[in-house]
mmCIF file with all atom_site columns, C-alpha atoms in Angstrom:
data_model
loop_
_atom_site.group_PDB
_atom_site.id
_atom_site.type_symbol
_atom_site.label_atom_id
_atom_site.label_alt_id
_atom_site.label_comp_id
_atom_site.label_asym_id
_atom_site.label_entity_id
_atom_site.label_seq_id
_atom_site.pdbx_PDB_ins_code
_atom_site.Cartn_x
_atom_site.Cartn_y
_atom_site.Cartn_z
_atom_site.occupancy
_atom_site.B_iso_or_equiv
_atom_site.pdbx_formal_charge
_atom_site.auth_seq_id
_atom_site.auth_comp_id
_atom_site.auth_asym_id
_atom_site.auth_atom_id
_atom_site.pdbx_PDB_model_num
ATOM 1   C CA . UNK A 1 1   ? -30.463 51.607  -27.897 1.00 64.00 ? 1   UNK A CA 1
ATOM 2   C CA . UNK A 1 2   ? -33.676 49.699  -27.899 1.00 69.00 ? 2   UNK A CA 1
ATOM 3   C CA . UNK A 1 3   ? -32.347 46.992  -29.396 1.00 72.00 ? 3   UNK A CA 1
ATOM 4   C CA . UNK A 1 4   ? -29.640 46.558  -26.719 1.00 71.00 ? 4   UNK A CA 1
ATOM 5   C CA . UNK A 1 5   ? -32.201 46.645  -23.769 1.00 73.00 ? 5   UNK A CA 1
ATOM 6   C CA . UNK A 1 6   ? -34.154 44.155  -25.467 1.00 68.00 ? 6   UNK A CA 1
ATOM 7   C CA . UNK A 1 7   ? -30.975 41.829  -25.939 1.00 70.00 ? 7   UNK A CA 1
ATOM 8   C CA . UNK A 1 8   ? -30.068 42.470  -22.005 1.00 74.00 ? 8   UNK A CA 1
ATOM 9   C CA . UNK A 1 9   ? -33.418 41.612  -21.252 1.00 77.00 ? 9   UNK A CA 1
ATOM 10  C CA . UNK A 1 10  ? -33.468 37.942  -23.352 1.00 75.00 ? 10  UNK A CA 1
ATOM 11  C CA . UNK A 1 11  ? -30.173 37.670  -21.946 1.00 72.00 ? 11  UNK A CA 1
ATOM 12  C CA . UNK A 1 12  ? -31.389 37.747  -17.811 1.00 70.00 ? 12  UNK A CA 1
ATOM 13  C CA . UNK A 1 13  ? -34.260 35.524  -19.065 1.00 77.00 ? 13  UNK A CA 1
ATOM 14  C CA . UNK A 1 14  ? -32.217 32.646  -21.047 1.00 75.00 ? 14  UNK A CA 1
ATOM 15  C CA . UNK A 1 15  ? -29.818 32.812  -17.944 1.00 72.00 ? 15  UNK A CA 1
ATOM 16  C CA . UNK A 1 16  ? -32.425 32.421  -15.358 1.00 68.00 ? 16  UNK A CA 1
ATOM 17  C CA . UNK A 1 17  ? -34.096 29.455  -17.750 1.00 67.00 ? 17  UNK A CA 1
ATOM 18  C CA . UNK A 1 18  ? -30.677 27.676  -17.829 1.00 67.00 ? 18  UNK A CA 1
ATOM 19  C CA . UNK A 1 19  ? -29.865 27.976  -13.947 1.00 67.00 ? 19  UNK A CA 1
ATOM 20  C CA . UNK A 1 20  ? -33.478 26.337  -13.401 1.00 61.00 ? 20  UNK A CA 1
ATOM 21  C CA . UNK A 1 21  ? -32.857 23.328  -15.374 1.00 63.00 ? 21  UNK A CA 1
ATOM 22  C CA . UNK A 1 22  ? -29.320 22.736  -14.289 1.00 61.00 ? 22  UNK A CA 1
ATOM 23  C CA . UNK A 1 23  ? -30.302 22.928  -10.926 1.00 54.00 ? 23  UNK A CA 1
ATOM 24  C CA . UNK A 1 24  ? -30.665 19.818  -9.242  1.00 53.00 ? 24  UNK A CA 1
ATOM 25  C CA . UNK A 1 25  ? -34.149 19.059  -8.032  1.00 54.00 ? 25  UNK A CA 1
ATOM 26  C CA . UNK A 1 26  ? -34.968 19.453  -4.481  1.00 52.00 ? 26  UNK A CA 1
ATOM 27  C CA . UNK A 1 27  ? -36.396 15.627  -3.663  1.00 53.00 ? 27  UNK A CA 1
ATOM 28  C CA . UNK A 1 28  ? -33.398 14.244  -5.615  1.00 55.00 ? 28  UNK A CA 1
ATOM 29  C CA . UNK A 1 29  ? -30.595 12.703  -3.080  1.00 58.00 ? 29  UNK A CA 1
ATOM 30  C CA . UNK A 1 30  ? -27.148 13.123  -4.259  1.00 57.00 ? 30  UNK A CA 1
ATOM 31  C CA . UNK A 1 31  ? -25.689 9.972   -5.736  1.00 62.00 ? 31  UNK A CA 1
ATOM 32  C CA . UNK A 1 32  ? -22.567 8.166   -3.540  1.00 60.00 ? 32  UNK A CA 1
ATOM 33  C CA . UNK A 1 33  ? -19.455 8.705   -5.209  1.00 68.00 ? 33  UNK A CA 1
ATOM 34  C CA . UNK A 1 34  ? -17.157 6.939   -2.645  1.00 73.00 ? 34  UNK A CA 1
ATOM 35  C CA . UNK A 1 35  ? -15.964 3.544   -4.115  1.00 73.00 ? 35  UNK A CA 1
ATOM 36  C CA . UNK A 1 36  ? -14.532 0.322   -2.145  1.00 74.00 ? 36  UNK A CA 1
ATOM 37  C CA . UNK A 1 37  ? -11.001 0.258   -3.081  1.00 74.00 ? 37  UNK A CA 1
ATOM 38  C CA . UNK A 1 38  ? -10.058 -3.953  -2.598  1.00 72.00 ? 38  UNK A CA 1
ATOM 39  C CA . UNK A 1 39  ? -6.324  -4.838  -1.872  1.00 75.00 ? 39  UNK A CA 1
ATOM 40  C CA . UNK A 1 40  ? -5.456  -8.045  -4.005  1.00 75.00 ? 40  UNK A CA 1
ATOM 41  C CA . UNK A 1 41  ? -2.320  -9.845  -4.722  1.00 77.00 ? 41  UNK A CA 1
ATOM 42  C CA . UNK A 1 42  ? -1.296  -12.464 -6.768  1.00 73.00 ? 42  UNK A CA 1
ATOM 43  C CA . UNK A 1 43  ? -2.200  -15.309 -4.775  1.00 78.00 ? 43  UNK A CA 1
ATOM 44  C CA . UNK A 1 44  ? -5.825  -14.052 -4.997  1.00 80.00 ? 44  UNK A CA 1
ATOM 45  C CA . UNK A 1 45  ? -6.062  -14.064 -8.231  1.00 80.00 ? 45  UNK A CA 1
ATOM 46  C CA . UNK A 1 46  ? -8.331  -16.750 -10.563 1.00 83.00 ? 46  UNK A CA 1
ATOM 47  C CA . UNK A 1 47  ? -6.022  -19.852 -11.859 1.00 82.00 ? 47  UNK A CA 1
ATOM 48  C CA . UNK A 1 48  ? -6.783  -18.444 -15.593 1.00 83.00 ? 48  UNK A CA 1
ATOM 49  C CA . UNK A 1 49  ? -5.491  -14.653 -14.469 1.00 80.00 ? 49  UNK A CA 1
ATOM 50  C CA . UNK A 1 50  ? -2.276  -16.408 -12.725 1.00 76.00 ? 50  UNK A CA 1
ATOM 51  C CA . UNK A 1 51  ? -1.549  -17.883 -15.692 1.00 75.00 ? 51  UNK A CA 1
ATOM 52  C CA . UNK A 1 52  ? -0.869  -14.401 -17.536 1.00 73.00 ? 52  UNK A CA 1
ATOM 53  C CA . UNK A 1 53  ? 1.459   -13.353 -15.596 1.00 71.00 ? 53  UNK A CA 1
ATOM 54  C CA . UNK A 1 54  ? 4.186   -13.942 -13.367 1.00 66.00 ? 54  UNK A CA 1
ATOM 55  C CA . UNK A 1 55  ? 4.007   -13.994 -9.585  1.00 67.00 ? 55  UNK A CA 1
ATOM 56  C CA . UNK A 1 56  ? 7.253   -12.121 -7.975  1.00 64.00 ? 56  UNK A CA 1
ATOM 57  C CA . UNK A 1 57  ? 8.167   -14.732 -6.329  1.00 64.00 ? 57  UNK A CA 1
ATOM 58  C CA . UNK A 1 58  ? 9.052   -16.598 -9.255  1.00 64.00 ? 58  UNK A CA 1
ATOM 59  C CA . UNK A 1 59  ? 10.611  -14.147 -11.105 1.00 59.00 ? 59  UNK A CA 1
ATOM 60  C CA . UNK A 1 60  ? 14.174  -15.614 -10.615 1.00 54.00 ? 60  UNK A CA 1
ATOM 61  C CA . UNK A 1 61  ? 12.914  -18.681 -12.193 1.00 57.00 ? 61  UNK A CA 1
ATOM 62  C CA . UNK A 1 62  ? 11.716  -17.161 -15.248 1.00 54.00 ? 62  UNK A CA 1
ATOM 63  C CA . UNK A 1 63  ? 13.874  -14.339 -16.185 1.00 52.00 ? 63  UNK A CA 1
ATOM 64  C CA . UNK A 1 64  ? 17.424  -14.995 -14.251 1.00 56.00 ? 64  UNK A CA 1
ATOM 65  C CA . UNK A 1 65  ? 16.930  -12.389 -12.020 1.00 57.00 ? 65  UNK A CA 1
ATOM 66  C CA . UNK A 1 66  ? 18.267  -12.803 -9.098  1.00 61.00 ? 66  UNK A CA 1
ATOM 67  C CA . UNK A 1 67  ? 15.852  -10.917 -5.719  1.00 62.00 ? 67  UNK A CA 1
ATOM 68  C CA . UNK A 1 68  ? 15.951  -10.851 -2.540  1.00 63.00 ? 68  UNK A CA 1
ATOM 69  C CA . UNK A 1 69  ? 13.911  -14.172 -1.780  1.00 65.00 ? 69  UNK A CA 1
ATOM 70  C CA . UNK A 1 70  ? 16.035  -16.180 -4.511  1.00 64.00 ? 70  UNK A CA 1
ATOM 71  C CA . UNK A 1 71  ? 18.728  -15.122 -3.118  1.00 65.00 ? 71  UNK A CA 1
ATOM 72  C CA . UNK A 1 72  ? 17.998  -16.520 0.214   1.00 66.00 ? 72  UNK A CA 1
ATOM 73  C CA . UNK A 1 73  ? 16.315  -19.115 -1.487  1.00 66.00 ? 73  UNK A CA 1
ATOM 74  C CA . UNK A 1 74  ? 19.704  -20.502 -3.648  1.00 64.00 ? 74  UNK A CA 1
ATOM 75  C CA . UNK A 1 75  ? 22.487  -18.672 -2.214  1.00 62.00 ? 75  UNK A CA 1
ATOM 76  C CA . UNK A 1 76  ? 22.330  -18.548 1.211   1.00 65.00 ? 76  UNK A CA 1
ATOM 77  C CA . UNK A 1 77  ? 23.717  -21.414 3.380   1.00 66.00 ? 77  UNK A CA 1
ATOM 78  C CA . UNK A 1 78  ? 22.162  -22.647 6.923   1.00 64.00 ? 78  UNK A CA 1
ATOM 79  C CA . UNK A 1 79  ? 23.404  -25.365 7.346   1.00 65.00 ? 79  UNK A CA 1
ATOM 80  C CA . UNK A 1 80  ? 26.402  -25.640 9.635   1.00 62.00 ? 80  UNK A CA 1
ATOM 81  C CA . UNK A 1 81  ? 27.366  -29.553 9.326   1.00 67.00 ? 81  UNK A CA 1
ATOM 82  C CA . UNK A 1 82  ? 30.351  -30.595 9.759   1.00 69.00 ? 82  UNK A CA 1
ATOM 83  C CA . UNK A 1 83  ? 31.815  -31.875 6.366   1.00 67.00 ? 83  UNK A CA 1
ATOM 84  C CA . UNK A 1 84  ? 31.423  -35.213 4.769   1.00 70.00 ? 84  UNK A CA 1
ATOM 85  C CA . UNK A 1 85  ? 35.045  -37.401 4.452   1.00 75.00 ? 85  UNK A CA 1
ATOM 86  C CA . UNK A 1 86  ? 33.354  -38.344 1.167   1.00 80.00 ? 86  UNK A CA 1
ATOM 87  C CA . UNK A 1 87  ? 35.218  -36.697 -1.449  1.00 82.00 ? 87  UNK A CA 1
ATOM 88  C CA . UNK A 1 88  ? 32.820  -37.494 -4.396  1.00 86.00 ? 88  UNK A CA 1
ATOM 89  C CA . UNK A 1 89  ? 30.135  -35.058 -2.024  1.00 84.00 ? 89  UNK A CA 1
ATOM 90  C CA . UNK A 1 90  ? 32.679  -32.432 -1.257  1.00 82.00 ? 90  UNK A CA 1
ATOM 91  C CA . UNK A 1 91  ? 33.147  -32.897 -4.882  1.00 85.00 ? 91  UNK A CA 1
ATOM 92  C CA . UNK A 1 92  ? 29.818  -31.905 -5.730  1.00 86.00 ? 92  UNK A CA 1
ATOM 93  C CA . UNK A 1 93  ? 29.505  -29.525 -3.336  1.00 83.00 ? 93  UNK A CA 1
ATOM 94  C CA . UNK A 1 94  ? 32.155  -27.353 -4.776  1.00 85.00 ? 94  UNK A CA 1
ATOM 95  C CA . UNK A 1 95  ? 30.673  -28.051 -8.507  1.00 89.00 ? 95  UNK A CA 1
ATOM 96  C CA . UNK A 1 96  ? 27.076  -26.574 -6.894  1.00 86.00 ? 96  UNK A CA 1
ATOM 97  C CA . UNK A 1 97  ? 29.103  -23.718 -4.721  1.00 84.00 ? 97  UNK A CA 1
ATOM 98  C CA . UNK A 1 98  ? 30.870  -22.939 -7.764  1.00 87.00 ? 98  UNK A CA 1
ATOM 99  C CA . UNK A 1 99  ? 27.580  -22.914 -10.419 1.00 86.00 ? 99  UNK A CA 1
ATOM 100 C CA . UNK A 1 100 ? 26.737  -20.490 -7.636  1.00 82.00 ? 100 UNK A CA 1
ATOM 101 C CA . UNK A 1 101 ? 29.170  -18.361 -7.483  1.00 84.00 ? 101 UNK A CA 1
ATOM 102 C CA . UNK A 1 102 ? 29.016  -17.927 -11.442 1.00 86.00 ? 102 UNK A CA 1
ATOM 103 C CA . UNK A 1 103 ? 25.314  -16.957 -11.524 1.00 82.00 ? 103 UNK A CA 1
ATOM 104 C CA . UNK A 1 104 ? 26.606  -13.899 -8.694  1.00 81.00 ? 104 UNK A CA 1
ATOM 105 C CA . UNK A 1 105 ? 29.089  -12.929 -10.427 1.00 84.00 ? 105 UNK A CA 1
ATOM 106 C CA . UNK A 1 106 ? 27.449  -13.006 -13.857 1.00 85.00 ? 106 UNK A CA 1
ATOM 107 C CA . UNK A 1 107 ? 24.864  -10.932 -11.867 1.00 83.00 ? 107 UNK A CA 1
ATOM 108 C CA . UNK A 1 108 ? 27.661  -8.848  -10.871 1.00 83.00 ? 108 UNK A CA 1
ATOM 109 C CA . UNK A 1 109 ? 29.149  -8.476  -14.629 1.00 86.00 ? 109 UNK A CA 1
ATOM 110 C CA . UNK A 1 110 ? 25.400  -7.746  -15.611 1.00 85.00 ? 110 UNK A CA 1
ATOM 111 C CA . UNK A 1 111 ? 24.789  -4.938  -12.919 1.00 85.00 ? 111 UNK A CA 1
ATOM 112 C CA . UNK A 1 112 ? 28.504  -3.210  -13.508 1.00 86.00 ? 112 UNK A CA 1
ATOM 113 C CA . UNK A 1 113 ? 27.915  -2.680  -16.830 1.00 87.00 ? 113 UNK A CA 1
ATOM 114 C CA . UNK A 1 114 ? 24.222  -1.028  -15.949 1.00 87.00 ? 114 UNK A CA 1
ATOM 115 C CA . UNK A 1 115 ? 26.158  1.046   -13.401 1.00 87.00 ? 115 UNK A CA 1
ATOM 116 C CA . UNK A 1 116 ? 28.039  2.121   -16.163 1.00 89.00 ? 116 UNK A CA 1
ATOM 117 C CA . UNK A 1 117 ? 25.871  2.709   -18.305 1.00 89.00 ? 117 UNK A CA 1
ATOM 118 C CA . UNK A 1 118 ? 24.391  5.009   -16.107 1.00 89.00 ? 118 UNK A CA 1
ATOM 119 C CA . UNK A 1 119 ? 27.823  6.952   -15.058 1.00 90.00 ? 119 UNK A CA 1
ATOM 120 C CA . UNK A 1 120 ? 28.375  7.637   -18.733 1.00 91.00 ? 120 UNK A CA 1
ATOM 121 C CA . UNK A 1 121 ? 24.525  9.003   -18.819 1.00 93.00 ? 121 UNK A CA 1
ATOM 122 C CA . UNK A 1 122 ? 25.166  10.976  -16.145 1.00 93.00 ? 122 UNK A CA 1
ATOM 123 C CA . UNK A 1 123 ? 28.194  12.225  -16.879 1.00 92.00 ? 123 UNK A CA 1
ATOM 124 C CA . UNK A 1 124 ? 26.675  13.375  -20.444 1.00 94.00 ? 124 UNK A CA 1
ATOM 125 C CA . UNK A 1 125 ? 24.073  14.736  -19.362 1.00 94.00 ? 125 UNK A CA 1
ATOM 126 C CA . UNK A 1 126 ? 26.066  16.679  -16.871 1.00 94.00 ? 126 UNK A CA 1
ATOM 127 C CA . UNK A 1 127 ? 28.979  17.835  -19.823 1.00 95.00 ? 127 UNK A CA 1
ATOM 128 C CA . UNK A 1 128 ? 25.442  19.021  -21.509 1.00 96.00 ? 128 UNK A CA 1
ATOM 129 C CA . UNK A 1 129 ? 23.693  21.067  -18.553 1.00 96.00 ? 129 UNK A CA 1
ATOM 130 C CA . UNK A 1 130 ? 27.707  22.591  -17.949 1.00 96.00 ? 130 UNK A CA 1
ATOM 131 C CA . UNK A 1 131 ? 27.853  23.498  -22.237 1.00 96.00 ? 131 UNK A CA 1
ATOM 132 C CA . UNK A 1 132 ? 24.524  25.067  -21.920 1.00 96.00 ? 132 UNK A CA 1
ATOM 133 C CA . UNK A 1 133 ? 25.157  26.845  -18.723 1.00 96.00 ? 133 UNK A CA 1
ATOM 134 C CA . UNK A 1 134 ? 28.517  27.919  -20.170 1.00 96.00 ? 134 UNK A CA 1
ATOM 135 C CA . UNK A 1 135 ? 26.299  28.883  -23.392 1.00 96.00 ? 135 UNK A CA 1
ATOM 136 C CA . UNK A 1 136 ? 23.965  31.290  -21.458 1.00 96.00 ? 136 UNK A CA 1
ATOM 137 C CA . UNK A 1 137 ? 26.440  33.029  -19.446 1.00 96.00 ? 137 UNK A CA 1
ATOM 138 C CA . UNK A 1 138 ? 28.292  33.545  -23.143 1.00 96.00 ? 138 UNK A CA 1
ATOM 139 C CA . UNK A 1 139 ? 25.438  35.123  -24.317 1.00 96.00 ? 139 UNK A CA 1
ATOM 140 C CA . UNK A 1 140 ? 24.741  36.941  -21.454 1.00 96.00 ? 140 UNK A CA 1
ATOM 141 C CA . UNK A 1 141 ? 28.280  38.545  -21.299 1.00 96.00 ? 141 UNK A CA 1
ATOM 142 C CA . UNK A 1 142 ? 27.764  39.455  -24.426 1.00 96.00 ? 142 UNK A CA 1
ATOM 143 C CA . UNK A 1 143 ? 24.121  40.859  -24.308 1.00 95.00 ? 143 UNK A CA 1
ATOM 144 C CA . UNK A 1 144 ? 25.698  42.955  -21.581 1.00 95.00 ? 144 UNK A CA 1
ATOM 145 C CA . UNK A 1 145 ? 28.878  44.382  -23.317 1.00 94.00 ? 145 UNK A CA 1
ATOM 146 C CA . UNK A 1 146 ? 26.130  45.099  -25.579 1.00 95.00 ? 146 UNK A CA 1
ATOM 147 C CA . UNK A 1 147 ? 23.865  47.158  -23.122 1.00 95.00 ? 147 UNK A CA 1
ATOM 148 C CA . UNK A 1 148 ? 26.848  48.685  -21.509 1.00 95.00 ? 148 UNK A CA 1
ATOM 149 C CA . UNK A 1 149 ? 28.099  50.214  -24.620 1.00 94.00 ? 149 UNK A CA 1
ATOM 150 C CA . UNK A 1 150 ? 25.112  51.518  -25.791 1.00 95.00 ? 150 UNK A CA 1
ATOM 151 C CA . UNK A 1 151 ? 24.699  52.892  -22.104 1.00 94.00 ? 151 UNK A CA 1
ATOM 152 C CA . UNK A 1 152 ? 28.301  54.485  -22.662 1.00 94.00 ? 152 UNK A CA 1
ATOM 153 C CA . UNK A 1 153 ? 27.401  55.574  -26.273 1.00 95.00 ? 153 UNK A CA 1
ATOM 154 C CA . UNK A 1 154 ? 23.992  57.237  -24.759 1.00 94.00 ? 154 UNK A CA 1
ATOM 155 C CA . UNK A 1 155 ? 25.615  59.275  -22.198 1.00 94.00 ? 155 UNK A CA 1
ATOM 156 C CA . UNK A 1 156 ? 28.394  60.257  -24.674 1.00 95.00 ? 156 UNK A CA 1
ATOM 157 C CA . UNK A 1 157 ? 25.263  61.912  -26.704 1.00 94.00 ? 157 UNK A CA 1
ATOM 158 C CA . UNK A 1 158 ? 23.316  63.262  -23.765 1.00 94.00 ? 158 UNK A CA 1
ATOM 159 C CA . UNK A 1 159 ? 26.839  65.088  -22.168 1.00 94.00 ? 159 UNK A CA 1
ATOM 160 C CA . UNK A 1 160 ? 27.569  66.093  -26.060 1.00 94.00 ? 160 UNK A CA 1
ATOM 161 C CA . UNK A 1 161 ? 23.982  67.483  -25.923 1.00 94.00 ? 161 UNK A CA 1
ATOM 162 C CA . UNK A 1 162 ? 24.384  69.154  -22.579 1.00 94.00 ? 162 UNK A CA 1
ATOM 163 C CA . UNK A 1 163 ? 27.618  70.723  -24.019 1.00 93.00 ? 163 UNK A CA 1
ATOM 164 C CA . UNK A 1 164 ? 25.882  72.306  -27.168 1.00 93.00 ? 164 UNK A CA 1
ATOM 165 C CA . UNK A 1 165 ? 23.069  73.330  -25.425 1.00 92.00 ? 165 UNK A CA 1
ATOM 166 C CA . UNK A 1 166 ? 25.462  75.184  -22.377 1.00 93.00 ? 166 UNK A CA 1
ATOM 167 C CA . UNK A 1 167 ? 27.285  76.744  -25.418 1.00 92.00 ? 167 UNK A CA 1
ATOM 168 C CA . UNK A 1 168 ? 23.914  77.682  -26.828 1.00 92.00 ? 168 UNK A CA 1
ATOM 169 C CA . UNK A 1 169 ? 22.951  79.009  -23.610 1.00 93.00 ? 169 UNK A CA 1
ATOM 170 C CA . UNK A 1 170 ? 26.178  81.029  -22.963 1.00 92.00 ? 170 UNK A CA 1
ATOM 171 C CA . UNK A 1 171 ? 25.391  82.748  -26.633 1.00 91.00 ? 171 UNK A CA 1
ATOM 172 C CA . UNK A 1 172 ? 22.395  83.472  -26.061 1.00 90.00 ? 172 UNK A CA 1
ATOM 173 C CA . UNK A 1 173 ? 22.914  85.097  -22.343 1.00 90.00 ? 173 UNK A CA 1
ATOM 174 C CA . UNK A 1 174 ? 26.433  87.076  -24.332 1.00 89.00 ? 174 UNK A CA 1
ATOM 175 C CA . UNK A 1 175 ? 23.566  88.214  -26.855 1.00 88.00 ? 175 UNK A CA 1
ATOM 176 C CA . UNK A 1 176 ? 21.496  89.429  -24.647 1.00 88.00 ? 176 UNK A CA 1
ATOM 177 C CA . UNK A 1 177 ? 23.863  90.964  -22.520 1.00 88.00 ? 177 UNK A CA 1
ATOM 178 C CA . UNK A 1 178 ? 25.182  92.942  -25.574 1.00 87.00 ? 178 UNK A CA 1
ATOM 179 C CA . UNK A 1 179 ? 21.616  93.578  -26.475 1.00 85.00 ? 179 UNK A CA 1
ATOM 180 C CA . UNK A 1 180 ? 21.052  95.234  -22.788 1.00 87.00 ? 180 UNK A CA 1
ATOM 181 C CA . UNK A 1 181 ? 24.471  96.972  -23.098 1.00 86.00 ? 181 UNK A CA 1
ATOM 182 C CA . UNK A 1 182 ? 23.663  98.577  -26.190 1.00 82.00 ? 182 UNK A CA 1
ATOM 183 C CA . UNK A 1 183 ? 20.259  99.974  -25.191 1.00 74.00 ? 183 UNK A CA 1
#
């Protein structure tokens, strides 16, 4: 009992020694935890850094890719001339229209076959979530056939119960009728 009272008490006094030096001290000032957050982009960037990587903007030229701006860029026409009478131009300008319209629809080809890709994702994982759905309700049909005949099976004991103990009863009352009969 001592023992314990003596523990209690070095208990209360470790405690109060720890709050004391985690406490911070009165003349110290809180330190300023708020940070300047600096919005950058790629044009901002050191030559060296630029080098690294590649700017958006130029994406189309390195990878193919064909974005918004590159498509304005290469495949958008302004200009509303009338048409040359020089056939080696027109010429060319079909040869350039048509490189064009190859890139699209390689672009096209490319982005169909992602689409897809996807739709047969999709549709996977959707045969998956249906075979697991039809999984649990399965199961769950058949953890509740389960239940219900052991429900049916329980009250076929408790009313077979009942029954023995009414005929008990109905002895025992004939018995001691006789029993008051006879005296």
């Amino acid at each position: 009992m001592i023992n314990k009272i003596l523990l209690a008490i070095f208990c209360l006094i470790a405690g109060f020694c720890l709050s004391f030096f985690k406490s911070p001290k009165e003349d110290e000032t809180p330190k300023d935890t708020n940070q300047t957050i600096y919005s950058i982009n790629f044009d901002n960037l050191p030559e060296e850094e630029r080098q690294k990587y590649i700017s958006k903007d130029d994406l189309y030229e390195y990878g193919g890719y064909i974005t918004p701006k590159s498509y304005i860029q290469n495949f958008t026409e302004t200009n509303d001339q009338n048409l040359s009478n020089d056939v080696n131009e027109l010429q060319e300008q079909v040869r350039e229209l048509s490189k064009k319209n190859k890139i699209l629809a390689t672009d096209n080809v490319d982005i169909s076959e992602k689409n897809l890709d996807f739709i047969s994702k999709i549709s996977e994982m959707k045969k998956n979530i249906e075979n697991e759905k039809n999984e649990i309700v399965e199961k769950n049909q058949k953890t509740l056939g389960e239940l219900e005949a052991q429900h049916f099976e329980n009250i076929q004991t408790l009313t077979k119960r009942l029954n023995e103990a009414q005929a008990d009863m109905i002895e025992s009352s004939k018995a001691y009728e006789k029993k008051i009969i006879d005296l």
